[in-house]
mmCIF file of C-alpha atoms in Angstrom:
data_model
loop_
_atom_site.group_PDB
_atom_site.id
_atom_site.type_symbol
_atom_site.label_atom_id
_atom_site.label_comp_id
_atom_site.label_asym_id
_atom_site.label_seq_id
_atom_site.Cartn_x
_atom_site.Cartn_y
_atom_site.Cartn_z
ATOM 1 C CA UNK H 1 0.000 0.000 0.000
ATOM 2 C CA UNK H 2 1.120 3.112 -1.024
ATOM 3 C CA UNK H 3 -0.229 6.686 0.413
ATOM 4 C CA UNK H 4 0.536 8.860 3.634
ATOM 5 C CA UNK H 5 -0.273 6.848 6.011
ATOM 6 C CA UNK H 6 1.476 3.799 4.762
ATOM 7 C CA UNK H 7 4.819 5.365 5.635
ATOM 8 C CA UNK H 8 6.546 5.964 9.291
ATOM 9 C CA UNK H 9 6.997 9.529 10.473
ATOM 10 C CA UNK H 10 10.057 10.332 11.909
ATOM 11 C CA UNK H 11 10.890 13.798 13.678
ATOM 12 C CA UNK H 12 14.426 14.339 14.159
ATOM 13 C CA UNK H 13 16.003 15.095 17.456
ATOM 14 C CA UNK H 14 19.423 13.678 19.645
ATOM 15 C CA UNK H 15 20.024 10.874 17.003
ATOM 16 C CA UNK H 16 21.206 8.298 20.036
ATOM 17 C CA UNK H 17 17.753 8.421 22.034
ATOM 18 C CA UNK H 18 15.095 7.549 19.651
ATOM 19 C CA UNK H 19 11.967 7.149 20.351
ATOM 20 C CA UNK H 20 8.937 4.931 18.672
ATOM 21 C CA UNK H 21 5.339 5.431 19.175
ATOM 22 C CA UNK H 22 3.259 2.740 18.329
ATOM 23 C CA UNK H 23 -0.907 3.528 17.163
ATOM 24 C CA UNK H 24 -3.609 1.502 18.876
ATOM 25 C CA UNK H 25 -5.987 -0.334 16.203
ATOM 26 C CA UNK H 26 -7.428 3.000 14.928
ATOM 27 C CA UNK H 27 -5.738 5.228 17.218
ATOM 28 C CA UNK H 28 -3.252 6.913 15.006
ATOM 29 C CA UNK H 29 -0.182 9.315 16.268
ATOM 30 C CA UNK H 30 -2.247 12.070 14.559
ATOM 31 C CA UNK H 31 -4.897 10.931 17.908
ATOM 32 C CA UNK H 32 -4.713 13.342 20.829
ATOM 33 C CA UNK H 33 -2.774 11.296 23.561
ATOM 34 C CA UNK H 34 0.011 10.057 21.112
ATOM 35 C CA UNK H 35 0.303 13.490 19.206
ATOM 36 C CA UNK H 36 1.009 15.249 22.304
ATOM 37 C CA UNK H 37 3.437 12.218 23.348
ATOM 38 C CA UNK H 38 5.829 12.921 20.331
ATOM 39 C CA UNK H 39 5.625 17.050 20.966
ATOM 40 C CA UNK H 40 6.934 16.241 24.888
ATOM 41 C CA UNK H 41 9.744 13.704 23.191
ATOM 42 C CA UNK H 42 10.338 16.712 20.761
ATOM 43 C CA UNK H 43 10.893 19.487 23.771
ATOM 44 C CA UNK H 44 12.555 16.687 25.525
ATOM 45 C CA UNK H 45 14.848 16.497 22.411
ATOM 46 C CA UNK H 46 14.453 13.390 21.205
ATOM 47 C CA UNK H 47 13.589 12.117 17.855
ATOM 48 C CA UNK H 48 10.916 10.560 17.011
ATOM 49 C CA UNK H 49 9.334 7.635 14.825
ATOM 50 C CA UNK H 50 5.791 7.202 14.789
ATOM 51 C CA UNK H 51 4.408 3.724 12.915
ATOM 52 C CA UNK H 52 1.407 4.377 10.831
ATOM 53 C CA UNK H 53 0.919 0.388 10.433
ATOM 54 C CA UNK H 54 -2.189 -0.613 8.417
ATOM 55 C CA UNK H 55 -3.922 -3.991 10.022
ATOM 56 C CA UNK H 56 -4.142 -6.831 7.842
ATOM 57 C CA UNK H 57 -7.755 -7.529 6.330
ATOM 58 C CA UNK H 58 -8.108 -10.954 8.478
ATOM 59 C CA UNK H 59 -7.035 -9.173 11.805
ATOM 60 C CA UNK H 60 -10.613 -9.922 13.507
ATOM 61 C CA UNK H 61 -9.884 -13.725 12.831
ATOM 62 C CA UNK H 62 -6.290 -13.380 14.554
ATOM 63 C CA UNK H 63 -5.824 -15.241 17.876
ATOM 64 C CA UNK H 64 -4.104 -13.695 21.051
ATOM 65 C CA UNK H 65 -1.227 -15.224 19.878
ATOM 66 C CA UNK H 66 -1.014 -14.056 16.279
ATOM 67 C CA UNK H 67 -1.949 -10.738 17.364
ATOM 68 C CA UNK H 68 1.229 -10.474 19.376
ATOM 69 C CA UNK H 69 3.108 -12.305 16.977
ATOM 70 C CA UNK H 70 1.975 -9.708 14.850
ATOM 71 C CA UNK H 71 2.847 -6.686 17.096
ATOM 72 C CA UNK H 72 5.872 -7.668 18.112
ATOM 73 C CA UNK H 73 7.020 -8.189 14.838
ATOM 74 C CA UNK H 74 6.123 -4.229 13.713
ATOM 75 C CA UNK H 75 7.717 -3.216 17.329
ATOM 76 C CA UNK H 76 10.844 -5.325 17.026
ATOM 77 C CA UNK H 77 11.147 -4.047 13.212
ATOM 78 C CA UNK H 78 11.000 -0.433 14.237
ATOM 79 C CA UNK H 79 13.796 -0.754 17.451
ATOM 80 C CA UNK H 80 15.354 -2.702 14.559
ATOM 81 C CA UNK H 81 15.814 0.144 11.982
ATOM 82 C CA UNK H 82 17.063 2.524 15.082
ATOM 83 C CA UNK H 83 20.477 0.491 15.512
ATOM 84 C CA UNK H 84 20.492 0.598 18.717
ATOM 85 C CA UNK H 85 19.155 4.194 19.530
ATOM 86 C CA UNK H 86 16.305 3.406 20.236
ATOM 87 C CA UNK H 87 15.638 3.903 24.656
ATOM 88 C CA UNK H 88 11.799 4.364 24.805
ATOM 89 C CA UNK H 89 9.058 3.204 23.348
ATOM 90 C CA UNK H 90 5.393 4.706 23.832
ATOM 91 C CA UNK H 91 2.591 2.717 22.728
ATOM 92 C CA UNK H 92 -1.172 2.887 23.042
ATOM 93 C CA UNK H 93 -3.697 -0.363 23.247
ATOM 94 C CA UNK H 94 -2.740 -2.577 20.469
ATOM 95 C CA UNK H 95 0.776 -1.520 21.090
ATOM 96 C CA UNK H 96 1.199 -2.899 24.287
ATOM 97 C CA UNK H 97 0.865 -6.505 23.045
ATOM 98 C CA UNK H 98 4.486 -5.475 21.720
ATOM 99 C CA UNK H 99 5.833 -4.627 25.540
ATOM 100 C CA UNK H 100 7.246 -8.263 25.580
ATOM 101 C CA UNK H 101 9.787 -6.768 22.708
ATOM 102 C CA UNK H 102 10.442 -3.675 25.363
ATOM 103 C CA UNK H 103 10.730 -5.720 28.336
ATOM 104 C CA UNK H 104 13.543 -8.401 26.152
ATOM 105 C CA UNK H 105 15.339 -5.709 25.290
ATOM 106 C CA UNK H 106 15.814 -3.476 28.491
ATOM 107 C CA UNK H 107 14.023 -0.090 26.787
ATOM 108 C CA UNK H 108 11.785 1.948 28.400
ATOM 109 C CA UNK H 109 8.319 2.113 27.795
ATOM 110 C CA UNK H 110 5.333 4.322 28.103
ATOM 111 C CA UNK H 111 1.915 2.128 27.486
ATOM 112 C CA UNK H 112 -1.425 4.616 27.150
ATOM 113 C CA UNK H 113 -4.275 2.148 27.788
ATOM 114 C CA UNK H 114 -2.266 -1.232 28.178
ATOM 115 C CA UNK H 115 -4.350 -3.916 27.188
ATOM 116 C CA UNK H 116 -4.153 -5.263 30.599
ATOM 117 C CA UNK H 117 -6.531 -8.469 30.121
ATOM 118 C CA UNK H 118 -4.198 -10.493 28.223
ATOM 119 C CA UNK H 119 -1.924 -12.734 30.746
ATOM 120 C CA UNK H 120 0.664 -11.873 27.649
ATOM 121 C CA UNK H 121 0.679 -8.539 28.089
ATOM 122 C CA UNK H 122 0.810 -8.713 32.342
ATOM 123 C CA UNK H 123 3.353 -11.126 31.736
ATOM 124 C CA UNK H 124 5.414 -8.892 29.710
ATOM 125 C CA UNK H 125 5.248 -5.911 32.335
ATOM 126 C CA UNK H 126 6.191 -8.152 34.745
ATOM 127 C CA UNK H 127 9.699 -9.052 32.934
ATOM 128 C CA UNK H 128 10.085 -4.959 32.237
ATOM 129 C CA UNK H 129 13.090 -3.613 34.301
ATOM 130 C CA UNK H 130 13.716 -0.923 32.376
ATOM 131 C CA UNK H 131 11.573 2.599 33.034
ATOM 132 C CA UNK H 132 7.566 2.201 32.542
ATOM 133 C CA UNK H 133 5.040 3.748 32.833
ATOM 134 C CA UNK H 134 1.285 2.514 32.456
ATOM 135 C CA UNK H 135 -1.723 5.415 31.879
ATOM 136 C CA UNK H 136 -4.742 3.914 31.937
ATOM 137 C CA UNK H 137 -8.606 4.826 32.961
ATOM 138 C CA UNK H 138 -10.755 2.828 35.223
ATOM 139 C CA UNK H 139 -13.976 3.052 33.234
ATOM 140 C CA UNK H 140 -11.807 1.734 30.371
ATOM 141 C CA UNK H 141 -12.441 -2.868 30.004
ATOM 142 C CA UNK H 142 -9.242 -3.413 29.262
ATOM 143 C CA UNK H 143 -7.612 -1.708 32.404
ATOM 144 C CA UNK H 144 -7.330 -3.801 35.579
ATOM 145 C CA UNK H 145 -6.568 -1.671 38.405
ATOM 146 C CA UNK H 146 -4.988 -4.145 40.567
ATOM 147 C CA UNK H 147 -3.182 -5.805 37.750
ATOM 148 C CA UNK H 148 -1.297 -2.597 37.185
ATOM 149 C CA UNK H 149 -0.176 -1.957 40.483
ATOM 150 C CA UNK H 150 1.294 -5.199 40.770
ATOM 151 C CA UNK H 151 3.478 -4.935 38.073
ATOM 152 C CA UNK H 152 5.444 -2.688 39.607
ATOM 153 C CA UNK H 153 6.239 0.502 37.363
ATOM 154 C CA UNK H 154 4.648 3.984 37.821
ATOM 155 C CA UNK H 155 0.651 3.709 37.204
ATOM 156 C CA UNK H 156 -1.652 7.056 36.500
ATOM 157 C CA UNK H 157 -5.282 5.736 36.538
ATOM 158 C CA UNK H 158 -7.777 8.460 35.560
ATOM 159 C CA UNK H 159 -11.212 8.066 37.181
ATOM 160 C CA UNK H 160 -14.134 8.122 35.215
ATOM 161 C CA UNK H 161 -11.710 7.656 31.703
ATOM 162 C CA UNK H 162 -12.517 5.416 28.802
ATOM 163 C CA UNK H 163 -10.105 3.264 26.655
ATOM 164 C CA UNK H 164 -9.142 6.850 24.664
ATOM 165 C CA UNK H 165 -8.590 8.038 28.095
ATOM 166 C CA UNK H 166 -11.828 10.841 27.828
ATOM 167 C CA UNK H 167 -14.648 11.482 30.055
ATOM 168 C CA UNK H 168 -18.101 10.198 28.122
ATOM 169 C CA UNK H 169 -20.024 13.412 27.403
ATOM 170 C CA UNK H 170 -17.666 15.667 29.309
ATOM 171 C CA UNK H 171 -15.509 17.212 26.354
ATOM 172 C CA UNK H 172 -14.167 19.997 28.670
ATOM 173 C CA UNK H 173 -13.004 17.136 31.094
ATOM 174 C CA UNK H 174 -11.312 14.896 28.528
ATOM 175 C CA UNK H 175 -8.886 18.031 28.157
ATOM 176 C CA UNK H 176 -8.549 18.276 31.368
ATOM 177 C CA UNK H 177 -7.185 14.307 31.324
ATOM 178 C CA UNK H 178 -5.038 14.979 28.264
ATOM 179 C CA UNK H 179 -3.595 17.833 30.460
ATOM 180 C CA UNK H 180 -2.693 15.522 33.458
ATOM 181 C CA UNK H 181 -1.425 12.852 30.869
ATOM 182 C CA UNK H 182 0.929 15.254 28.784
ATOM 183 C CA UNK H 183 2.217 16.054 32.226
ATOM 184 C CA UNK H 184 3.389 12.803 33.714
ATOM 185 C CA UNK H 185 4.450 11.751 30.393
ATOM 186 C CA UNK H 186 6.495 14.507 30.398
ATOM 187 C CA UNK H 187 7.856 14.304 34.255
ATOM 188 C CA UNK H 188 8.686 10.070 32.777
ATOM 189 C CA UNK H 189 10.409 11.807 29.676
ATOM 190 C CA UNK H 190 12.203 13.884 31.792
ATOM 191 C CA UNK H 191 13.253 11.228 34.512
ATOM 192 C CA UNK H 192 15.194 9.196 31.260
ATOM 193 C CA UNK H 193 17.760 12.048 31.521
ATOM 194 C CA UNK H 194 19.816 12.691 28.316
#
């Protein structure tokens, strides 16, 4: 497939701390909560690569297994291409069946609404000892409260916030989360150091 959004987007910063932010299903990085991730790596000074991946047609019919196969594989491709420069990875929902690659590899991570129902994914946390962080909301079925904090990283749960991390029918509120979600990612950015 050809077209805009068949292409990564890379923003160029220090060239030996990469980052790569990895879309949900249909949660672009043109989305709110990633979008605002890569402009706190950018003041941070870090470049950036944002995957635009495109789903295969049969994805519905994948098991838990080939859907982190599958993940993995775009993840591991990415930290791949960076040559070693890559030391963070942020990732929202369909990413985080890719924190296994994270966790192997000793990079930090930043997971926006982890899918936190897949022993896969919890087991993958678990191995992390690098730097993570896990955003999540508790009106959101994929979050597991307790299941977070006992994976031991740094947890921000948002009360009241779905699985984009927004307030139904409170527009003015879902800012308001965006705003306290820009600001610990950027407190975790900052506590990487340079």
């Amino acid at each position: 497939m050809t077209g805009p959004f068949a292409v990564p987007t890379r923003h160029d910063g220090a060239p030996d701390r990469v980052a790569v932010v990895v879309p949900g299903v249909g949660y672009t990085p043109a989305m709110p909560l990633l979008h605002f991730a890569r402009a706190v790596l950018l003041q941070h000074g870090w470049t950036v690569q944002e995957l635009w991946w495109r789903i295969p047609d049969d994805f519905s019919r994948f098991t838990v297994e080939e859907r982190i196969a599958w993940v993995e594989a775009e993840v591991a491709r990415a930290v791949d291409a960076e040559a070693g420069a890559c030391r963070l990875v942020v990732g929202k929902s369909l990413g985080s069946l890719g924190c296994g690659v994270a966790a192997e590899r000793g990079i930090a991570a930043a997971w926006l609404t982890p899918v936190l129902t897949i022993d896969q994914v919890v087991r993958g946390l678990g191995r992390a000892q690098a730097p993570t962080l896990l955003v999540g909301g508790d009106a959101d079925k994929l979050w597991d409260s307790r299941v977070a904090g006992s994976v031991g990283h740094e947890v921000l749960e948002i009360p009241g916030a779905d699985h984009s991390l927004e307030l139904a029918g409170d527009a003015e509120g879902s800012v308001d989360v965006l705003r306290k979600v820009v600001s610990r990612l950027d407190r975790f950015v900052g506590s990487l150091g340079r």
